[in-house]
Structures are given as C-alpha cells and as structure tokens.
Short mmCIF file of C-alpha atoms in Angstrom, two decimals:
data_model
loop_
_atom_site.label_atom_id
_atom_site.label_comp_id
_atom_site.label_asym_id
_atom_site.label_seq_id
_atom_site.Cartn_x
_atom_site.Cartn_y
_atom_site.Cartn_z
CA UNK A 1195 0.00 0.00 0.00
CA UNK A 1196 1.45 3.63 -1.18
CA UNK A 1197 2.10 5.74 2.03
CA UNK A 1198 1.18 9.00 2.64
CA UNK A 1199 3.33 12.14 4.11
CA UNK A 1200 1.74 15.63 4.63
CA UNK A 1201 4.74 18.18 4.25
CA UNK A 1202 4.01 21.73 5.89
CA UNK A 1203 4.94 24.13 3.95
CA UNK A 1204 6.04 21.91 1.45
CA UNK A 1205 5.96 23.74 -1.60
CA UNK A 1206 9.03 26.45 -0.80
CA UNK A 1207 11.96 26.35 0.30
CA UNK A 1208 13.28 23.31 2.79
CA UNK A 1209 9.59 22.11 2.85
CA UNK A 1210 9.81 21.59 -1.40
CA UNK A 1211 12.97 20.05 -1.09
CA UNK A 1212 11.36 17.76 1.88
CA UNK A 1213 8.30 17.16 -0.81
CA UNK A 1214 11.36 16.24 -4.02
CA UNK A 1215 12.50 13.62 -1.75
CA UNK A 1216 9.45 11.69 -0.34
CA UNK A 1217 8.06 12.03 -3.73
CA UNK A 1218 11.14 9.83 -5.30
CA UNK A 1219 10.76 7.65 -2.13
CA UNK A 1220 7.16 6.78 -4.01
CA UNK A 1221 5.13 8.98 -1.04
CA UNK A 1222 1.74 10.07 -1.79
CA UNK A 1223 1.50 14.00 -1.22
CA UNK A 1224 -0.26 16.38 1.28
CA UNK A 1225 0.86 19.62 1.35
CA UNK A 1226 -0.37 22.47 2.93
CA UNK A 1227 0.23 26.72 2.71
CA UNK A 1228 -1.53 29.94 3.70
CA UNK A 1229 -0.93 30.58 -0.56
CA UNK A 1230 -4.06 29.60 -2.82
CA UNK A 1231 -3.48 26.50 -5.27
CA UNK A 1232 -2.74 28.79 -8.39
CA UNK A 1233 -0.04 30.67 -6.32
CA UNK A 1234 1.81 27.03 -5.32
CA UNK A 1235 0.89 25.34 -8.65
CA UNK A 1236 3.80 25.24 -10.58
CA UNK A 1237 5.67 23.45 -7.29
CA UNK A 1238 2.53 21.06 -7.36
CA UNK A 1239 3.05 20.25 -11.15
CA UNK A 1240 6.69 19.57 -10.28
CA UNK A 1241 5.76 16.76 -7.34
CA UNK A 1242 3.67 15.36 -9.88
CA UNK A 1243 6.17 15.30 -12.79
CA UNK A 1244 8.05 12.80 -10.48
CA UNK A 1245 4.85 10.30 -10.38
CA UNK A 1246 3.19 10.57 -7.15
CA UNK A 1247 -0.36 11.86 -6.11
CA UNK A 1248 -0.42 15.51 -4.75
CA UNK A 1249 -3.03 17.05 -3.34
CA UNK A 1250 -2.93 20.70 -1.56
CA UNK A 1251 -4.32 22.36 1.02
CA UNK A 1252 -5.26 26.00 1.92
CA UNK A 1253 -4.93 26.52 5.39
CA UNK A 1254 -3.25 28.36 8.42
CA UNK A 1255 -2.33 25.73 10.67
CA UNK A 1256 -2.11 28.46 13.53
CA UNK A 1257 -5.61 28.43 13.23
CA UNK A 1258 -7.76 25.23 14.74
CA UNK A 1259 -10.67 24.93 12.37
CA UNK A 1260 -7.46 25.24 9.39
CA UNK A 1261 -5.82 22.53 11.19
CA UNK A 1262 -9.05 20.20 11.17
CA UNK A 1263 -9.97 20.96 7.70
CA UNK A 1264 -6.46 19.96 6.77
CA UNK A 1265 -6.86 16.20 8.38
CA UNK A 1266 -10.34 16.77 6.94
CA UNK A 1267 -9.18 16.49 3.24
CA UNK A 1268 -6.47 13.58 3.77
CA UNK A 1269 -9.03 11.72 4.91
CA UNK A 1270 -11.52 12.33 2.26
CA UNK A 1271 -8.63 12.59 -0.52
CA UNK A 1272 -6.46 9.55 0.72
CA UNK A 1273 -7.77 7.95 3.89
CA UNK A 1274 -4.83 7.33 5.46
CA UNK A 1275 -1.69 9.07 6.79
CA UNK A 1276 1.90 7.75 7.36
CA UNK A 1277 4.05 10.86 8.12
CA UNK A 1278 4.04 14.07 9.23
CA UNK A 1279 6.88 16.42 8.60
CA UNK A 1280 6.14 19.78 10.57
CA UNK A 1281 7.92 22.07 8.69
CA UNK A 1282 6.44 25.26 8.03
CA UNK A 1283 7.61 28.01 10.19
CA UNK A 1284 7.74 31.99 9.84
CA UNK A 1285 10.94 33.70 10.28
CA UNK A 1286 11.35 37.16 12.37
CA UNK A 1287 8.99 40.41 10.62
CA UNK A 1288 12.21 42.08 11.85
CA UNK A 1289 15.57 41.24 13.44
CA UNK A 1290 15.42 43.38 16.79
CA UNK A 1291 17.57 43.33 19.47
CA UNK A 1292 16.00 41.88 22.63
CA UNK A 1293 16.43 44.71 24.50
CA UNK A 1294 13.79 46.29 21.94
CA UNK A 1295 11.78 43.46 20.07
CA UNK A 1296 8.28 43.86 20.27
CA UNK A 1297 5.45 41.89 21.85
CA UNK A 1298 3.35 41.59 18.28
CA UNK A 1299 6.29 39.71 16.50
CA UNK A 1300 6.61 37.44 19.37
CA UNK A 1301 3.31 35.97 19.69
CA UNK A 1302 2.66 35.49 15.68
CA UNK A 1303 6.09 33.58 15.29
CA UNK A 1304 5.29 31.46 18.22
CA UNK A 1305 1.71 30.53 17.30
CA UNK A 1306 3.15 29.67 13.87
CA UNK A 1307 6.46 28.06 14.78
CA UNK A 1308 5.71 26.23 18.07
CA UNK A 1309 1.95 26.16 19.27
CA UNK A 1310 0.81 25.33 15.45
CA UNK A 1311 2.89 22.06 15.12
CA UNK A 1312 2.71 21.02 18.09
CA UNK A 1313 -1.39 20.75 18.28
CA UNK A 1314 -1.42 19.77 14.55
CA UNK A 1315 1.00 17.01 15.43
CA UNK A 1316 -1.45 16.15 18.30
CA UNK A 1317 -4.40 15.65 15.55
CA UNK A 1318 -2.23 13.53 13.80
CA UNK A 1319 -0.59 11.55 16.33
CA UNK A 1320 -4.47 10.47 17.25
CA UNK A 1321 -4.98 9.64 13.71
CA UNK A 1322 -2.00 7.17 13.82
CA UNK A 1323 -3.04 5.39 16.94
CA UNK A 1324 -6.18 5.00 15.57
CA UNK A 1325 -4.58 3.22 12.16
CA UNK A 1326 -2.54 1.49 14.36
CA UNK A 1327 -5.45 -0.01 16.58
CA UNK A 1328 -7.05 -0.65 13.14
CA UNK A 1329 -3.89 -1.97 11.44
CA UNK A 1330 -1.06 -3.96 13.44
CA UNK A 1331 1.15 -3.58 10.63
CA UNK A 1332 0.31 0.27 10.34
CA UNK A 1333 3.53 2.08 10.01
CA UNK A 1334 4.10 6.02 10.95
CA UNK A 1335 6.34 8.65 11.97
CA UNK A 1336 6.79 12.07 12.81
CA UNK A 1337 9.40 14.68 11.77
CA UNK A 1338 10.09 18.11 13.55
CA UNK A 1339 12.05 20.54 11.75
CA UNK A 1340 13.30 22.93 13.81
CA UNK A 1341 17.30 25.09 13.50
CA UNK A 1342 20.30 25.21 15.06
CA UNK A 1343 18.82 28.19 16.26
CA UNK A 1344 17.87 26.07 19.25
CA UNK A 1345 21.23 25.47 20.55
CA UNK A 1346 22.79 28.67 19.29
CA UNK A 1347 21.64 32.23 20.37
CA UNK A 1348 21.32 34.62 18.14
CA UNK A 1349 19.96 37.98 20.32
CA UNK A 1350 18.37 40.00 17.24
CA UNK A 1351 15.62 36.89 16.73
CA UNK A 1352 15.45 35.54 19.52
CA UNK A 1353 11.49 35.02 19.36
CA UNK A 1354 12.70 32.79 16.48
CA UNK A 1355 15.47 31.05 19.03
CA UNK A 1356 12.85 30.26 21.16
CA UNK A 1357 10.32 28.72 19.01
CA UNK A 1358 12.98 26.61 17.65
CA UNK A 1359 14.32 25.52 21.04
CA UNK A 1360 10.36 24.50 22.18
CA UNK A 1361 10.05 22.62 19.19
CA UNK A 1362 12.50 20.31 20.00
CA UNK A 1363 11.28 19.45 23.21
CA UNK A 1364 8.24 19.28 21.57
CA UNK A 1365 9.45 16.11 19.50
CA UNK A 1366 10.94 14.84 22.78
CA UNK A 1367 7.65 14.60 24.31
CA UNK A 1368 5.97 13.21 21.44
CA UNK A 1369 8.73 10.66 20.91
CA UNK A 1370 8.16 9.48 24.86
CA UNK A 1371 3.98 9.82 23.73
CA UNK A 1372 3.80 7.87 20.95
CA UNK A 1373 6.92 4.91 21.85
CA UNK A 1374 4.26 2.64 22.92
CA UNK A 1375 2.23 2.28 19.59
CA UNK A 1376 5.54 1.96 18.26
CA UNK A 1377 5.73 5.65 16.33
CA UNK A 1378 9.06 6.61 15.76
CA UNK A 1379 9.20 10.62 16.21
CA UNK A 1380 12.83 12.85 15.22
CA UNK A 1381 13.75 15.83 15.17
CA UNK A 1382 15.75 17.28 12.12
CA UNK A 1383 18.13 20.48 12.68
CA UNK A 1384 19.75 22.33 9.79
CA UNK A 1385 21.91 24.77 9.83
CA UNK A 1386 22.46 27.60 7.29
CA UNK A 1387 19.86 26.56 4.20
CA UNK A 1388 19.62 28.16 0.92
CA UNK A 1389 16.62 29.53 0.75
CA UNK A 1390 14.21 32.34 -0.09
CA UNK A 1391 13.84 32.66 3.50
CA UNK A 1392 17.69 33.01 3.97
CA UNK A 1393 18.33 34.83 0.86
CA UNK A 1394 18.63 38.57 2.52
CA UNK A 1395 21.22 37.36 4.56
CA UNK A 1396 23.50 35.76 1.80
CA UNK A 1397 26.05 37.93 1.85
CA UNK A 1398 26.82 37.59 5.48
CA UNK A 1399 26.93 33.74 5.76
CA UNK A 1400 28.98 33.69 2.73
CA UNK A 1401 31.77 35.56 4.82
CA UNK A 1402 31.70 33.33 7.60
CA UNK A 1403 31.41 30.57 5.63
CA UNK A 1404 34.66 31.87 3.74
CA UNK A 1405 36.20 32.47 7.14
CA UNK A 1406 35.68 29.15 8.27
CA UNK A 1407 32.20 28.91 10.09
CA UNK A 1408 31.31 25.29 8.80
CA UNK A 1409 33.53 21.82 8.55
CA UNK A 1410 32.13 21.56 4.98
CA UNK A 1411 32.28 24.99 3.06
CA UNK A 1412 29.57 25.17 1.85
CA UNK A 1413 25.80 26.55 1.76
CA UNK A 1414 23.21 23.35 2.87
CA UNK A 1415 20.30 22.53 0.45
CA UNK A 1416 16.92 21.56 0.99
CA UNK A 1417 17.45 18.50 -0.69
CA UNK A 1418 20.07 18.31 1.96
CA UNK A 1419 17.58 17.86 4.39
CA UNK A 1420 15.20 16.46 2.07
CA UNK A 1421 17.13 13.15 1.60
CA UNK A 1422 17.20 12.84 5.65
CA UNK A 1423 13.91 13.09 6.28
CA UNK A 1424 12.86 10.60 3.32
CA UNK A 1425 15.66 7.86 5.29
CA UNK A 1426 13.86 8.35 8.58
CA UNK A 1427 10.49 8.02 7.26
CA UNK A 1428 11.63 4.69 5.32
CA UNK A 1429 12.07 3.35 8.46
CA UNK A 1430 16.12 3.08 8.35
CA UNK A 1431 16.62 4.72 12.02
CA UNK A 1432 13.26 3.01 13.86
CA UNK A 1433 16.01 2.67 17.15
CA UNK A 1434 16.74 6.03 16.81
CA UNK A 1435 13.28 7.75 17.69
CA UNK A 1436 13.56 10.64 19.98
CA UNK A 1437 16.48 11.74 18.78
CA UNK A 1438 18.10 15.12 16.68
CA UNK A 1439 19.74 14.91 13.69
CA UNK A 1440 22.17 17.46 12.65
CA UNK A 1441 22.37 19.22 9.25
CA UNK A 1442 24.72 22.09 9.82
CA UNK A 1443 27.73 20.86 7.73
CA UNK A 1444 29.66 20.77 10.95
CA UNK A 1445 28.83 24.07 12.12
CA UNK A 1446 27.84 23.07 15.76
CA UNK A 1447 30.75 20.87 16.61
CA UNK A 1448 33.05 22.52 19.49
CA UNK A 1449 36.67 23.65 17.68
CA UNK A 1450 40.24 24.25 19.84
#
C-alpha cells in the first residue's frame, strides 16, 4: 500500500525540497500553505512530474478549524496518513535586538512556529493510533524541523530562538507519547539553508562561511535535508526515535 506524508509548507523552500524527496521515495503527497493553489501550482506540477499523487491544502495551521480541515481532506482525498513532517515556520517580521523586540512579532512567530505544530502534530498523532489499533502492521512517523537556532543564540531573533528551542522538546515529548504504539518521532536540525527565507542574509553567511564557520564549506540545500527526512520516514533509524539529527555541515561541533 502507497504511504502518505503531509509536508508543511512543502511547496518552498526546505519544505519543497522535503516534498522532491518523499516524492522519489514513491510517497503520496499532502501539502499544505496559507498561498491559494494557483499561487503554489507550478511546485505542485513539479511533485507530480516525479509520479506521485499531490493534493494541496489551503490553510493556516495556527488556526484550529485550518488545522481540522487539513486532516479533513487527507481523509476524504487519501484515507490514510503515514508521516508528518512539521515544517512550516515563519521567520522574524524584523531582526530586533531583545532589548527592543516587540510583543506583536513574538506571539505570531510562536503561534506559527511552536503552538501550530505542536497541536497539529497532536491531531495527527491520534490519527496514527487510531490506524494502528485498526492496522497492526500500520507504520508512521513524525518529523520536527526545527534550526540550530535552538542550541545557538542569536539575540536579534530571539522570538525565532525560542520557538525553535520549544520545538524540540516538543518532539521529545511526542517521541516518549507515541513509543508505545511503536511511532518513531525525530527531530531534524539544519543549519544555514539556501533559501528564499535566507536569501537577505547571503552575503553575510557567505563571509563566515569563507572564514571558516562550517567543517564543509559550503551553503546546505533543501534537498540536503530532504534526503534525511525521506531515510527516517523509510524506516532506516526506527532505534533512533527521539532523537536530533544534525544538518549544519559541521557548524555546531566545538573547535580548539
């Protein structure tokens, strides 16, 4: 039976890339946006040219009657659900100091980067159980994308710091949830990822990459991640759940 992922935010960026890769691994599609269908079609069109089923939808996942309609539509469109990859997030309207950041920037990236996965996840995570009780041989998982951000403070976003640091506790706790029906849950951490969401800030990272930041010289991909999260949802790491996987081209690791 052809599996199913839904991919937030999985027609830009890290989330396409994500999408490119489960859609090679022969995944059926769900991907959802806050853009209408004509604005993400030509991403859609893509997924397809690689020979899967894609089906998109419309929603705000910060908002609960977006998140039902969401698991609504697989349901009606597919009827079952094998992965979830939360990886839509929102970065900073404006890098601000902490000293000065405002209190209307905070609360819209943390309803979109940390309280909207983590309730969506628990709408899917009873979904699963439910296949599960249904299905012995069901087989799911759950993928958190969240930053190095996490781990490394950056004090002119650090609403966006904090989201990303909640989110992987967040996959902690669903890892320790979900362990006895046997639902593997990671978390996936890149570091600096081409993107559009990372394009105003090119010409800074490519300094410090020149200077030395990163082990591997280079700018990370989304097909970087991509390829990760399509081994984890294969099932190639099941011992592994709980645990955070590293994309940061060595970026993290402590240097003399």
């Amino acid at each position: 039976m052809t599996k199913t992922a839904l991919v937030t935010g999985g027609t830009r960026g890290i989330g396409l890339g994500i999408s490119r890769c489960l859609a090679k691994a022969g995944y059926r599609l769900a991907l959802c946006g806050r853009k209408s269908q004509a604005d993400v079609e030509a991403s859609l069109e893509e997924l397809r040219g690689l020979g899967t089923e894609v089906v998109y939808c419309q929603g705000d996942i910060s908002r609960h009657e977006n998140r039902e309609n969401i698991i609504q539509k697989i349901k009606q469109e597919f009827g079952s659900l094998n992965v979830l990859v939360n990886n839509a997030g929102i970065a900073p309207a404006e890098r601000a100091d902490i000293l000065e950041a405002g209190e209307e920037s905070f609360d819209k990236l943390i309803g979109v980067n940390l309280k909207s996965p983590y309730l969506l996840t628990q709408l899917v995570a009873n979904w699963m159980v439910e296949q599960k009780h249904d299905n012995p041989a069901y087989s799911g998982s759950i993928v958190f994308i969240t930053s190095v951000s996490a781990v490394v403070a950056s004090v002119n976003r650090g609403d966006y710091c904090i989201s990303k640091a909640g989110l992987a506790m967040a996959a902690k706790l669903w890892a320790v949830r979900l362990a006895e029906f046997d639902i593997p849950v990671y978390e996936v951490r890149p570091g600096i990822i081409a993107t559009d969401m990372t394009s105003g800030v090119k010409e800074k990272y490519d300094k410090m990459i020149e200077e030395g930041l990163l082990l591997l010289p280079r700018w990370g991909t989304p097909e970087d991640i991509g390829k990760t999260v399509a081994m984890l949802c294969n099932g190639d790491m099941l011992y592994a759940t709980g645990e955070v996987i590293t994309l940061d081209g060595g970026m993290t690791v402590p240097r003399l």
